[in-house]
């Protein structure tokens, strides 16, 4: 069948909307009609080449849609099911899945290569194989994906909002709740309030933090952070340092969470300095793959027992936590509607990413037409 999709032909170029050929699903694969796709900064990293992918590739790893057809052997979903995709598949069998670390599933090995678990491709352009970001390619009207990327959700949920629990919400919320392990009474500093950082704010507040300090140079981001649970917001790392020194009487924060769009040395060092003894820096944001972004005094690390850690998908379990985030949404304890700033048609994808770079969106969402 044919599908319209936004692809990158190489790094450094804009998204191009093209028509692709899509193969039917093979064993353990499904045909999904995407309803909505979130514009996450990770796809912008593909575009700039920070994340070196195999090109050409269909972008998009935050997606929600409806299953139209299943290949042989599929048991997780059936036609008609509403699904939120996990950007890391979860096979249930590998060392990581079988020990409760489904966010590190071995099937995730080809997420930048964009092939399916059998290492072949379902998208083609004039006979050439085209990959799919995170084995999903949610910037396509239709895609063929692994059943292990599918999490069925209640059909009454609005997919154009639920789409955010495919990446941004669990990644941010989990960065605070699971990876950092924020506890009641903690002081938490969150650097960068986009689709990920805003959910770290929601998570930190949910976990009972006393002070949730949001850092972002954009005034609109700071307002949104305060609306969704930040107790304080500041424009720069220096202001955060001064504020935390004052709030904690010089002790320092328990946690710093780095969710800026492009992680560099400076923000990591600021995060390291803002935490006190026994504090933890959790790095969720990405930068250039080859770049060394963590340059710190190892002696301070040791003498103050500080910790610096990374986290993928907020160290959450896709199958459990995607549904849990939606349960919390129904309960009014995780906000989704307030996170969608602007929606776009597929043809407007470059505008959507320009708006992300211009600080206009908490999250932009692409709504597919069929
Ligand atoms: N680890 C994971 O599992 C995972 C998952 C998804 C996204 N990510 C990464 O998380 C990062 C954030 O993604 P997003 O979609 O929220 O991005 P975004 O571009 O929507 O938001 C980033 C925010 O950071 C702010 N910012 C930039 N530099 C700053 C600085 N020095 N100090 C404070 N704020 C600053 C920007 O103003 C913006 O509001 C990206 O690097 C993305 O690739 C990681
Ligand atoms: Zn993402
Ligand atoms: Zn696995």
mmCIF file of C-alpha atoms and ligand atoms in Angstrom:
data_model
loop_
_atom_site.group_PDB
_atom_site.id
_atom_site.type_symbol
_atom_site.label_atom_id
_atom_site.label_comp_id
_atom_site.label_asym_id
_atom_site.label_seq_id
_atom_site.Cartn_x
_atom_site.Cartn_y
_atom_site.Cartn_z
ATOM 1 C CA UNK A 1 0.000 0.000 0.000
ATOM 2 C CA UNK A 2 0.979 3.675 -0.238
ATOM 3 C CA UNK A 3 1.473 6.058 2.675
ATOM 4 C CA UNK A 4 2.527 9.681 3.033
ATOM 5 C CA UNK A 5 5.393 10.228 5.452
ATOM 6 C CA UNK A 6 7.975 12.779 6.561
ATOM 7 C CA UNK A 7 11.481 11.472 5.927
ATOM 8 C CA UNK A 8 15.072 12.613 6.269
ATOM 9 C CA UNK A 9 17.345 11.790 3.342
ATOM 10 C CA UNK A 10 20.469 12.814 5.253
ATOM 11 C CA UNK A 11 21.411 14.830 8.314
ATOM 12 C CA UNK A 12 21.248 18.613 8.148
ATOM 13 C CA UNK A 13 18.275 18.713 5.760
ATOM 14 C CA UNK A 14 14.634 19.555 6.342
ATOM 15 C CA UNK A 15 11.892 16.953 6.615
ATOM 16 C CA UNK A 16 10.458 15.981 3.232
ATOM 17 C CA UNK A 17 6.898 14.735 2.883
ATOM 18 C CA UNK A 18 6.870 11.950 0.305
ATOM 19 C CA UNK A 19 4.796 8.976 -0.739
ATOM 20 C CA UNK A 20 6.274 5.624 0.244
ATOM 21 C CA UNK A 21 5.476 2.013 -0.476
ATOM 22 C CA UNK A 22 4.576 0.042 2.675
ATOM 23 C CA UNK A 23 4.793 -3.776 2.830
ATOM 24 C CA UNK A 24 2.176 -5.835 4.683
ATOM 25 C CA UNK A 25 3.016 -7.085 8.202
ATOM 26 C CA UNK A 26 5.161 -10.199 8.577
ATOM 27 C CA UNK A 27 5.205 -12.517 11.610
ATOM 28 C CA UNK A 28 4.749 -10.657 14.927
ATOM 29 C CA UNK A 29 4.108 -7.378 13.115
ATOM 30 C CA UNK A 30 1.040 -5.199 12.704
ATOM 31 C CA UNK A 31 -0.256 -2.529 10.337
ATOM 32 C CA UNK A 32 -1.124 0.595 12.310
ATOM 33 C CA UNK A 33 -2.963 3.721 11.168
ATOM 34 C CA UNK A 34 -1.384 6.555 13.110
ATOM 35 C CA UNK A 35 -3.823 9.143 14.420
ATOM 36 C CA UNK A 36 -1.283 11.435 16.073
ATOM 37 C CA UNK A 37 2.474 11.857 16.506
ATOM 38 C CA UNK A 38 4.308 14.014 19.041
ATOM 39 C CA UNK A 39 7.148 16.296 17.963
ATOM 40 C CA UNK A 40 9.907 15.276 20.379
ATOM 41 C CA UNK A 41 13.380 16.803 20.310
ATOM 42 C CA UNK A 42 14.929 13.362 19.701
ATOM 43 C CA UNK A 43 13.743 13.494 16.058
ATOM 44 C CA UNK A 44 15.375 16.921 15.786
ATOM 45 C CA UNK A 45 18.607 15.204 16.928
ATOM 46 C CA UNK A 46 18.177 12.856 13.952
ATOM 47 C CA UNK A 47 17.749 15.837 11.654
ATOM 48 C CA UNK A 48 20.884 17.604 12.921
ATOM 49 C CA UNK A 49 22.906 14.395 13.017
ATOM 50 C CA UNK A 50 23.485 14.501 16.807
ATOM 51 C CA UNK A 51 21.998 11.020 16.644
ATOM 52 C CA UNK A 52 23.561 9.383 13.599
ATOM 53 C CA UNK A 53 20.859 7.331 11.922
ATOM 54 C CA UNK A 54 20.788 5.211 8.803
ATOM 55 C CA UNK A 55 19.192 7.366 6.105
ATOM 56 C CA UNK A 56 16.661 7.631 4.561
ATOM 57 C CA UNK A 57 14.457 7.294 7.613
ATOM 58 C CA UNK A 58 10.838 8.079 8.466
ATOM 59 C CA UNK A 59 10.807 10.217 11.612
ATOM 60 C CA UNK A 60 8.646 10.023 14.686
ATOM 61 C CA UNK A 61 8.739 7.839 17.775
ATOM 62 C CA UNK A 62 5.830 9.260 19.804
ATOM 63 C CA UNK A 63 2.694 7.819 18.258
ATOM 64 C CA UNK A 64 -0.832 6.596 18.828
ATOM 65 C CA UNK A 65 -3.161 4.893 16.404
ATOM 66 C CA UNK A 66 -5.468 2.035 15.539
ATOM 67 C CA UNK A 67 -4.456 -1.479 14.508
ATOM 68 C CA UNK A 68 -5.756 -2.324 11.023
ATOM 69 C CA UNK A 69 -4.172 -5.708 10.305
ATOM 70 C CA UNK A 70 -1.997 -8.242 12.126
ATOM 71 C CA UNK A 71 0.608 -10.637 10.767
ATOM 72 C CA UNK A 72 1.016 -14.325 11.746
ATOM 73 C CA UNK A 73 1.547 -15.109 15.427
ATOM 74 C CA UNK A 74 0.496 -11.730 16.840
ATOM 75 C CA UNK A 75 -1.068 -12.036 20.303
ATOM 76 C CA UNK A 76 -0.615 -8.621 21.941
ATOM 77 C CA UNK A 77 -3.152 -6.743 19.800
ATOM 78 C CA UNK A 78 -5.978 -7.353 17.310
ATOM 79 C CA UNK A 79 -7.505 -5.257 14.519
ATOM 80 C CA UNK A 80 -9.456 -2.310 15.920
ATOM 81 C CA UNK A 81 -7.349 -1.983 19.074
ATOM 82 C CA UNK A 82 -6.316 1.520 20.051
ATOM 83 C CA UNK A 83 -2.611 1.610 20.753
ATOM 84 C CA UNK A 84 -0.003 3.920 22.174
ATOM 85 C CA UNK A 85 3.424 2.954 20.856
ATOM 86 C CA UNK A 86 6.431 2.503 23.046
ATOM 87 C CA UNK A 87 9.587 3.947 21.499
ATOM 88 C CA UNK A 88 11.497 0.994 22.924
ATOM 89 C CA UNK A 89 9.951 -2.382 22.104
ATOM 90 C CA UNK A 90 9.506 -4.812 24.947
ATOM 91 C CA UNK A 91 9.979 -8.453 23.958
ATOM 92 C CA UNK A 92 9.388 -9.850 27.449
ATOM 93 C CA UNK A 93 12.125 -12.456 26.986
ATOM 94 C CA UNK A 94 15.552 -10.825 26.896
ATOM 95 C CA UNK A 95 17.805 -10.389 29.932
ATOM 96 C CA UNK A 96 16.509 -6.830 30.501
ATOM 97 C CA UNK A 97 12.800 -7.509 30.031
ATOM 98 C CA UNK A 98 12.949 -10.594 32.209
ATOM 99 C CA UNK A 99 14.567 -8.662 35.048
ATOM 100 C CA UNK A 100 12.128 -5.742 35.121
ATOM 101 C CA UNK A 101 14.136 -3.337 32.954
ATOM 102 C CA UNK A 102 11.919 -3.382 29.864
ATOM 103 C CA UNK A 103 13.124 0.101 28.883
ATOM 104 C CA UNK A 104 16.474 -1.506 28.001
ATOM 105 C CA UNK A 105 15.026 -4.355 25.859
ATOM 106 C CA UNK A 106 17.590 -5.811 23.462
ATOM 107 C CA UNK A 107 15.168 -5.314 20.568
ATOM 108 C CA UNK A 108 15.884 -1.592 20.957
ATOM 109 C CA UNK A 109 19.288 -2.138 19.336
ATOM 110 C CA UNK A 110 18.076 -1.027 15.890
ATOM 111 C CA UNK A 111 16.074 2.073 16.850
ATOM 112 C CA UNK A 112 18.377 4.422 14.914
ATOM 113 C CA UNK A 113 18.888 2.010 12.062
ATOM 114 C CA UNK A 114 15.134 1.892 11.759
ATOM 115 C CA UNK A 115 14.728 -1.736 10.720
ATOM 116 C CA UNK A 116 12.269 -4.125 12.334
ATOM 117 C CA UNK A 117 13.516 -6.836 14.734
ATOM 118 C CA UNK A 118 14.240 -9.204 11.795
ATOM 119 C CA UNK A 119 16.535 -6.444 10.426
ATOM 120 C CA UNK A 120 14.520 -5.831 7.274
ATOM 121 C CA UNK A 121 12.496 -2.755 6.257
ATOM 122 C CA UNK A 122 8.795 -2.268 5.460
ATOM 123 C CA UNK A 123 9.016 1.244 3.959
ATOM 124 C CA UNK A 124 10.476 1.645 0.449
ATOM 125 C CA UNK A 125 10.999 4.555 -1.949
ATOM 126 C CA UNK A 126 11.697 3.605 -5.586
ATOM 127 C CA UNK A 127 13.091 0.239 -4.485
ATOM 128 C CA UNK A 128 15.268 1.727 -1.730
ATOM 129 C CA UNK A 129 14.734 0.603 1.896
ATOM 130 C CA UNK A 130 13.574 3.389 4.213
ATOM 131 C CA UNK A 131 13.981 2.992 7.987
ATOM 132 C CA UNK A 132 11.563 4.028 10.730
ATOM 133 C CA UNK A 133 12.711 6.014 13.775
ATOM 134 C CA UNK A 134 12.571 3.736 16.825
ATOM 135 C CA UNK A 135 11.062 1.024 14.581
ATOM 136 C CA UNK A 136 7.878 3.148 14.495
ATOM 137 C CA UNK A 137 8.037 6.033 11.998
ATOM 138 C CA UNK A 138 5.042 7.832 13.502
ATOM 139 C CA UNK A 139 5.428 10.689 10.963
ATOM 140 C CA UNK A 140 3.762 8.322 8.486
ATOM 141 C CA UNK A 141 -0.014 7.932 8.020
ATOM 142 C CA UNK A 142 0.402 4.157 8.249
ATOM 143 C CA UNK A 143 3.287 1.978 9.420
ATOM 144 C CA UNK A 144 4.142 -1.659 9.978
ATOM 145 C CA UNK A 145 5.580 -2.121 13.441
ATOM 146 C CA UNK A 146 6.492 -4.910 15.829
ATOM 147 C CA UNK A 147 3.732 -6.121 18.146
ATOM 148 C CA UNK A 148 6.313 -5.581 20.907
ATOM 149 C CA UNK A 149 6.076 -1.815 20.325
ATOM 150 C CA UNK A 150 2.294 -1.829 20.932
ATOM 151 C CA UNK A 151 0.514 -1.029 24.173
ATOM 152 C CA UNK A 152 -3.283 -1.319 23.860
ATOM 153 C CA UNK A 153 -5.226 1.433 25.615
ATOM 154 C CA UNK A 154 -8.915 2.071 26.359
ATOM 155 C CA UNK A 155 -10.713 3.113 23.145
ATOM 156 C CA UNK A 156 -12.498 6.057 24.761
ATOM 157 C CA UNK A 157 -9.248 7.938 25.424
ATOM 158 C CA UNK A 158 -8.465 10.777 22.980
ATOM 159 C CA UNK A 159 -5.465 9.471 21.003
ATOM 160 C CA UNK A 160 -4.334 12.992 20.085
ATOM 161 C CA UNK A 161 -3.650 13.552 23.805
ATOM 162 C CA UNK A 162 -2.762 9.973 24.796
ATOM 163 C CA UNK A 163 0.009 10.085 22.171
ATOM 164 C CA UNK A 164 2.160 11.983 24.693
ATOM 165 C CA UNK A 165 2.465 8.920 26.901
ATOM 166 C CA UNK A 166 4.461 7.217 24.145
ATOM 167 C CA UNK A 167 7.570 9.195 25.090
ATOM 168 C CA UNK A 168 7.366 12.615 26.760
ATOM 169 C CA UNK A 169 5.190 11.817 29.753
ATOM 170 C CA UNK A 170 6.734 8.581 31.050
ATOM 171 C CA UNK A 171 10.232 9.796 30.164
ATOM 172 C CA UNK A 172 9.858 13.006 32.154
ATOM 173 C CA UNK A 173 7.649 11.694 34.972
ATOM 174 C CA UNK A 174 9.815 8.580 35.298
ATOM 175 C CA UNK A 175 13.028 10.636 35.313
ATOM 176 C CA UNK A 176 11.797 12.205 38.558
ATOM 177 C CA UNK A 177 9.855 9.322 40.127
ATOM 178 C CA UNK A 178 11.781 6.213 39.039
ATOM 179 C CA UNK A 179 15.271 7.224 37.915
ATOM 180 C CA UNK A 180 15.916 10.002 40.423
ATOM 181 C CA UNK A 181 13.608 8.537 43.066
ATOM 182 C CA UNK A 182 12.398 11.927 44.327
ATOM 183 C CA UNK A 183 11.052 11.700 47.879
ATOM 184 C CA UNK A 184 8.643 13.835 49.899
ATOM 185 C CA UNK A 185 10.317 17.030 51.066
ATOM 186 C CA UNK A 186 13.092 17.001 48.446
ATOM 187 C CA UNK A 187 14.350 19.989 46.509
ATOM 188 C CA UNK A 188 14.495 19.215 42.785
ATOM 189 C CA UNK A 189 15.897 21.381 40.007
ATOM 190 C CA UNK A 190 14.748 20.653 36.439
ATOM 191 C CA UNK A 191 16.728 22.181 33.558
ATOM 192 C CA UNK A 192 14.735 22.587 30.317
ATOM 193 C CA UNK A 193 10.924 22.686 30.153
ATOM 194 C CA UNK A 194 9.886 20.992 26.916
ATOM 195 C CA UNK A 195 7.762 17.888 26.474
ATOM 196 C CA UNK A 196 10.134 15.963 28.738
ATOM 197 C CA UNK A 197 10.970 18.551 31.398
ATOM 198 C CA UNK A 198 7.336 19.550 32.009
ATOM 199 C CA UNK A 199 6.642 15.938 32.937
ATOM 200 C CA UNK A 200 9.646 15.794 35.228
ATOM 201 C CA UNK A 201 7.957 18.762 36.936
ATOM 202 C CA UNK A 202 4.686 16.802 37.193
ATOM 203 C CA UNK A 203 6.549 13.736 38.494
ATOM 204 C CA UNK A 204 8.612 15.612 41.070
ATOM 205 C CA UNK A 205 5.507 17.322 42.424
ATOM 206 C CA UNK A 206 3.607 14.029 42.444
ATOM 207 C CA UNK A 207 6.418 12.406 44.456
ATOM 208 C CA UNK A 208 6.025 15.082 47.111
ATOM 209 C CA UNK A 209 8.989 17.372 46.479
ATOM 210 C CA UNK A 210 8.930 20.479 48.633
ATOM 211 C CA UNK A 211 10.686 22.692 46.093
ATOM 212 C CA UNK A 212 10.420 22.083 42.357
ATOM 213 C CA UNK A 213 12.605 24.636 40.592
ATOM 214 C CA UNK A 214 12.092 24.876 36.819
ATOM 215 C CA UNK A 215 14.920 26.428 34.784
ATOM 216 C CA UNK A 216 14.260 27.669 31.245
ATOM 217 C CA UNK A 217 15.282 30.847 29.412
ATOM 218 C CA UNK A 218 11.804 31.087 27.799
ATOM 219 C CA UNK A 219 9.199 32.960 29.909
ATOM 220 C CA UNK A 220 6.250 30.939 28.497
ATOM 221 C CA UNK A 221 7.960 27.691 29.598
ATOM 222 C CA UNK A 222 8.425 29.015 33.100
ATOM 223 C CA UNK A 223 4.749 30.032 33.317
ATOM 224 C CA UNK A 224 3.659 26.575 32.150
ATOM 225 C CA UNK A 225 5.991 24.916 34.656
ATOM 226 C CA UNK A 226 4.425 26.878 37.504
ATOM 227 C CA UNK A 227 0.942 26.046 36.239
ATOM 228 C CA UNK A 228 1.798 22.324 36.298
ATOM 229 C CA UNK A 229 3.502 22.070 39.657
ATOM 230 C CA UNK A 230 6.792 23.970 39.819
ATOM 231 C CA UNK A 231 7.053 25.930 43.046
ATOM 232 C CA UNK A 232 9.646 28.275 41.521
ATOM 233 C CA UNK A 233 10.912 29.087 38.052
ATOM 234 C CA UNK A 234 14.037 30.892 36.912
ATOM 235 C CA UNK A 235 15.653 31.811 33.595
ATOM 236 C CA UNK A 236 19.230 30.660 34.172
ATOM 237 C CA UNK A 237 21.358 28.105 35.966
ATOM 238 C CA UNK A 238 22.988 30.858 38.032
ATOM 239 C CA UNK A 239 19.594 32.019 39.306
ATOM 240 C CA UNK A 240 18.743 28.404 40.149
ATOM 241 C CA UNK A 241 21.999 28.056 42.092
ATOM 242 C CA UNK A 242 21.311 31.224 44.086
ATOM 243 C CA UNK A 243 17.688 30.281 44.749
ATOM 244 C CA UNK A 244 18.521 26.739 45.875
ATOM 245 C CA UNK A 245 21.290 28.002 48.152
ATOM 246 C CA UNK A 246 18.730 30.271 49.783
ATOM 247 C CA UNK A 247 15.885 27.700 49.911
ATOM 248 C CA UNK A 248 18.060 24.952 51.420
ATOM 249 C CA UNK A 249 20.153 27.198 53.689
ATOM 250 C CA UNK A 250 23.272 26.281 51.752
ATOM 251 C CA UNK A 251 22.743 22.495 51.806
ATOM 252 C CA UNK A 252 21.933 22.112 48.096
ATOM 253 C CA UNK A 253 19.246 20.206 46.205
ATOM 254 C CA UNK A 254 18.658 16.471 46.518
ATOM 255 C CA UNK A 255 18.100 16.196 42.771
ATOM 256 C CA UNK A 256 18.932 17.874 39.492
ATOM 257 C CA UNK A 257 17.269 16.563 36.324
ATOM 258 C CA UNK A 258 18.656 17.589 32.942
ATOM 259 C CA UNK A 259 15.993 17.734 30.209
ATOM 260 C CA UNK A 260 17.341 20.521 27.966
ATOM 261 C CA UNK A 261 17.037 20.063 24.202
ATOM 262 C CA UNK A 262 20.760 19.680 23.506
ATOM 263 C CA UNK A 263 22.848 18.633 26.495
ATOM 264 C CA UNK A 264 26.290 20.223 26.804
ATOM 265 C CA UNK A 265 29.015 20.422 29.421
ATOM 266 C CA UNK A 266 27.741 23.645 30.997
ATOM 267 C CA UNK A 267 24.303 22.455 32.041
ATOM 268 C CA UNK A 268 25.694 19.197 33.429
ATOM 269 C CA UNK A 269 28.199 21.115 35.519
ATOM 270 C CA UNK A 270 25.468 23.486 36.760
ATOM 271 C CA UNK A 271 23.354 20.480 37.751
ATOM 272 C CA UNK A 272 26.325 18.920 39.546
ATOM 273 C CA UNK A 273 26.918 22.138 41.494
ATOM 274 C CA UNK A 274 23.280 22.670 42.482
ATOM 275 C CA UNK A 275 22.983 19.320 44.300
ATOM 276 C CA UNK A 276 24.312 18.901 47.803
ATOM 277 C CA UNK A 277 26.080 16.038 49.523
ATOM 278 C CA UNK A 278 24.487 12.700 48.606
ATOM 279 C CA UNK A 279 22.606 14.383 45.746
ATOM 280 C CA UNK A 280 21.986 12.938 42.302
ATOM 281 C CA UNK A 281 22.138 14.369 38.788
ATOM 282 C CA UNK A 282 19.840 12.530 36.379
ATOM 283 C CA UNK A 283 20.550 13.163 32.698
ATOM 284 C CA UNK A 284 17.611 12.525 30.375
ATOM 285 C CA UNK A 285 18.422 14.955 27.561
ATOM 286 C CA UNK A 286 20.703 13.993 24.693
ATOM 287 C CA UNK A 287 23.497 15.780 22.859
ATOM 288 C CA UNK A 288 25.892 14.835 20.073
ATOM 289 C CA UNK A 289 26.601 11.103 20.329
ATOM 290 C CA UNK A 290 30.353 11.514 20.009
ATOM 291 C CA UNK A 291 30.565 14.572 22.249
ATOM 292 C CA UNK A 292 31.851 14.322 25.841
ATOM 293 C CA UNK A 293 29.298 16.245 27.882
ATOM 294 C CA UNK A 294 30.144 15.158 31.432
ATOM 295 C CA UNK A 295 33.267 16.933 32.706
ATOM 296 C CA UNK A 296 33.254 17.121 36.491
ATOM 297 C CA UNK A 297 35.528 17.001 39.501
ATOM 298 C CA UNK A 298 35.747 13.316 40.339
ATOM 299 C CA UNK A 299 37.140 14.257 43.725
ATOM 300 C CA UNK A 300 34.058 16.311 44.632
ATOM 301 C CA UNK A 301 31.969 13.415 43.327
ATOM 302 C CA UNK A 302 33.706 11.132 45.815
ATOM 303 C CA UNK A 303 34.025 13.425 48.812
ATOM 304 C CA UNK A 304 30.379 14.582 48.585
ATOM 305 C CA UNK A 305 29.048 11.178 47.509
ATOM 306 C CA UNK A 306 27.329 12.768 44.545
ATOM 307 C CA UNK A 307 25.907 10.574 41.800
ATOM 308 C CA UNK A 308 25.480 11.200 38.074
ATOM 309 C CA UNK A 309 23.249 8.869 36.073
ATOM 310 C CA UNK A 310 21.504 8.598 32.731
ATOM 311 C CA UNK A 311 17.978 7.391 32.137
ATOM 312 C CA UNK A 312 16.153 6.001 29.104
ATOM 313 C CA UNK A 313 12.326 6.267 28.956
ATOM 314 C CA UNK A 314 12.470 7.555 32.538
ATOM 315 C CA UNK A 315 13.515 4.032 33.579
ATOM 316 C CA UNK A 316 9.820 3.191 33.255
ATOM 317 C CA UNK A 317 8.300 -0.071 32.035
ATOM 318 C CA UNK A 318 6.487 0.714 28.753
ATOM 319 C CA UNK A 319 3.705 -1.847 29.133
ATOM 320 C CA UNK A 320 2.904 -0.968 32.730
ATOM 321 C CA UNK A 321 3.646 2.738 32.775
ATOM 322 C CA UNK A 322 2.005 3.811 29.499
ATOM 323 C CA UNK A 323 -1.300 2.559 30.906
ATOM 324 C CA UNK A 324 -0.530 3.925 34.346
ATOM 325 C CA UNK A 325 0.091 7.429 32.980
ATOM 326 C CA UNK A 326 -3.329 7.250 31.290
ATOM 327 C CA UNK A 327 -4.962 6.092 34.534
ATOM 328 C CA UNK A 328 -3.416 9.076 36.284
ATOM 329 C CA UNK A 329 -4.661 11.308 33.450
ATOM 330 C CA UNK A 330 -8.225 10.069 34.018
ATOM 331 C CA UNK A 331 -7.765 10.730 37.728
ATOM 332 C CA UNK A 332 -6.630 14.283 36.973
ATOM 333 C CA UNK A 333 -3.218 13.635 38.518
ATOM 334 C CA UNK A 334 -1.214 13.784 35.296
ATOM 335 C CA UNK A 335 -2.141 16.594 32.913
ATOM 336 C CA UNK A 336 -2.013 15.923 29.177
ATOM 337 C CA UNK A 337 -4.426 18.409 27.578
ATOM 338 C CA UNK A 338 -2.406 21.336 28.940
ATOM 339 C CA UNK A 339 0.794 19.983 27.332
ATOM 340 C CA UNK A 340 -0.340 20.173 23.707
ATOM 341 C CA UNK A 341 0.443 23.734 22.652
ATOM 342 C CA UNK A 342 -0.063 23.475 18.878
ATOM 343 C CA UNK A 343 -1.186 20.853 16.381
ATOM 344 C CA UNK A 344 0.079 20.470 12.806
ATOM 345 C CA UNK A 345 -0.716 18.626 9.590
ATOM 346 C CA UNK A 346 1.988 16.351 8.175
ATOM 347 C CA UNK A 347 2.865 18.993 5.546
ATOM 348 C CA UNK A 348 3.564 21.492 8.360
ATOM 349 C CA UNK A 349 6.194 19.337 10.063
ATOM 350 C CA UNK A 350 9.093 21.727 9.433
ATOM 351 C CA UNK A 351 7.019 24.550 10.929
ATOM 352 C CA UNK A 352 6.350 22.325 13.952
ATOM 353 C CA UNK A 353 10.070 21.803 14.524
ATOM 354 C CA UNK A 354 10.801 25.498 13.973
ATOM 355 C CA UNK A 355 8.236 26.258 16.702
ATOM 356 C CA UNK A 356 9.970 23.733 19.005
ATOM 357 C CA UNK A 357 13.311 25.473 18.419
ATOM 358 C CA UNK A 358 11.714 28.892 18.921
ATOM 359 C CA UNK A 359 10.418 27.851 22.348
ATOM 360 C CA UNK A 360 6.757 28.129 21.311
ATOM 361 C CA UNK A 361 5.662 24.610 22.250
ATOM 362 C CA UNK A 362 5.536 22.531 25.361
ATOM 363 C CA UNK A 363 4.649 19.779 22.893
ATOM 364 C CA UNK A 364 3.586 20.126 19.270
ATOM 365 C CA UNK A 365 1.425 17.282 17.953
ATOM 366 C CA UNK A 366 1.023 16.180 14.361
ATOM 367 C CA UNK A 367 -2.525 15.056 13.505
ATOM 368 C CA UNK A 368 -2.641 12.652 10.558
ATOM 369 C CA UNK A 369 -5.237 12.880 7.800
ATOM 370 C CA UNK A 370 -6.266 9.723 5.920
HETATM 371 N N1 LIG B 1 16.426 9.716 27.667
HETATM 372 C C1 LIG B 1 15.302 9.516 27.007
HETATM 373 O O1 LIG B 1 14.684 8.465 27.088
HETATM 374 C C2 LIG B 1 14.754 10.625 26.155
HETATM 375 C C3 LIG B 1 13.470 10.505 25.604
HETATM 376 C C4 LIG B 1 12.960 11.575 24.885
HETATM 377 C C5 LIG B 1 13.701 12.719 24.695
HETATM 378 N N2 LIG B 1 14.944 12.784 25.208
HETATM 379 C C6 LIG B 1 15.751 14.005 25.081
HETATM 380 O O2 LIG B 1 15.319 14.920 26.071
HETATM 381 C C7 LIG B 1 15.642 16.249 25.635
HETATM 382 C C8 LIG B 1 14.434 17.146 25.778
HETATM 383 O O3 LIG B 1 13.455 16.819 24.807
HETATM 384 P P1 LIG B 1 12.181 17.769 24.575
HETATM 385 O O4 LIG B 1 11.381 17.131 23.489
HETATM 386 O O5 LIG B 1 11.543 18.073 25.866
HETATM 387 O O6 LIG B 1 12.899 19.093 24.006
HETATM 388 P P2 LIG B 1 12.342 20.586 23.791
HETATM 389 O O7 LIG B 1 13.200 21.200 22.766
HETATM 390 O O8 LIG B 1 10.866 20.570 23.607
HETATM 391 O O9 LIG B 1 12.602 21.290 25.212
HETATM 392 C C9 LIG B 1 13.870 21.648 25.636
HETATM 393 C C10 LIG B 1 13.785 22.878 26.550
HETATM 394 O O10 LIG B 1 15.089 23.156 27.068
HETATM 395 C C11 LIG B 1 15.229 24.564 27.154
HETATM 396 N N3 LIG B 1 16.662 24.853 27.264
HETATM 397 C C12 LIG B 1 17.605 24.816 26.293
HETATM 398 N N4 LIG B 1 18.828 25.071 26.815
HETATM 399 C C13 LIG B 1 18.654 25.279 28.151
HETATM 400 C C14 LIG B 1 19.528 25.564 29.241
HETATM 401 N N5 LIG B 1 20.835 25.674 29.056
HETATM 402 N N6 LIG B 1 18.993 25.689 30.468
HETATM 403 C C15 LIG B 1 17.667 25.540 30.678
HETATM 404 N N7 LIG B 1 16.789 25.257 29.683
HETATM 405 C C16 LIG B 1 17.279 25.125 28.441
HETATM 406 C C17 LIG B 1 14.542 25.078 25.926
HETATM 407 O O11 LIG B 1 14.168 26.447 26.067
HETATM 408 C C18 LIG B 1 13.328 24.150 25.840
HETATM 409 O O12 LIG B 1 12.221 24.706 26.526
HETATM 410 C C19 LIG B 1 16.161 16.106 24.202
HETATM 411 O O13 LIG B 1 17.564 16.058 24.219
HETATM 412 C C20 LIG B 1 15.601 14.765 23.782
HETATM 413 O O14 LIG B 1 16.338 14.181 22.737
HETATM 414 C C21 LIG B 1 15.479 11.770 25.941
HETATM 415 ZN ZN1 LIG B 2 10.948 11.304 22.511
HETATM 416 ZN ZN1 LIG B 3 13.366 -7.543 25.741
#
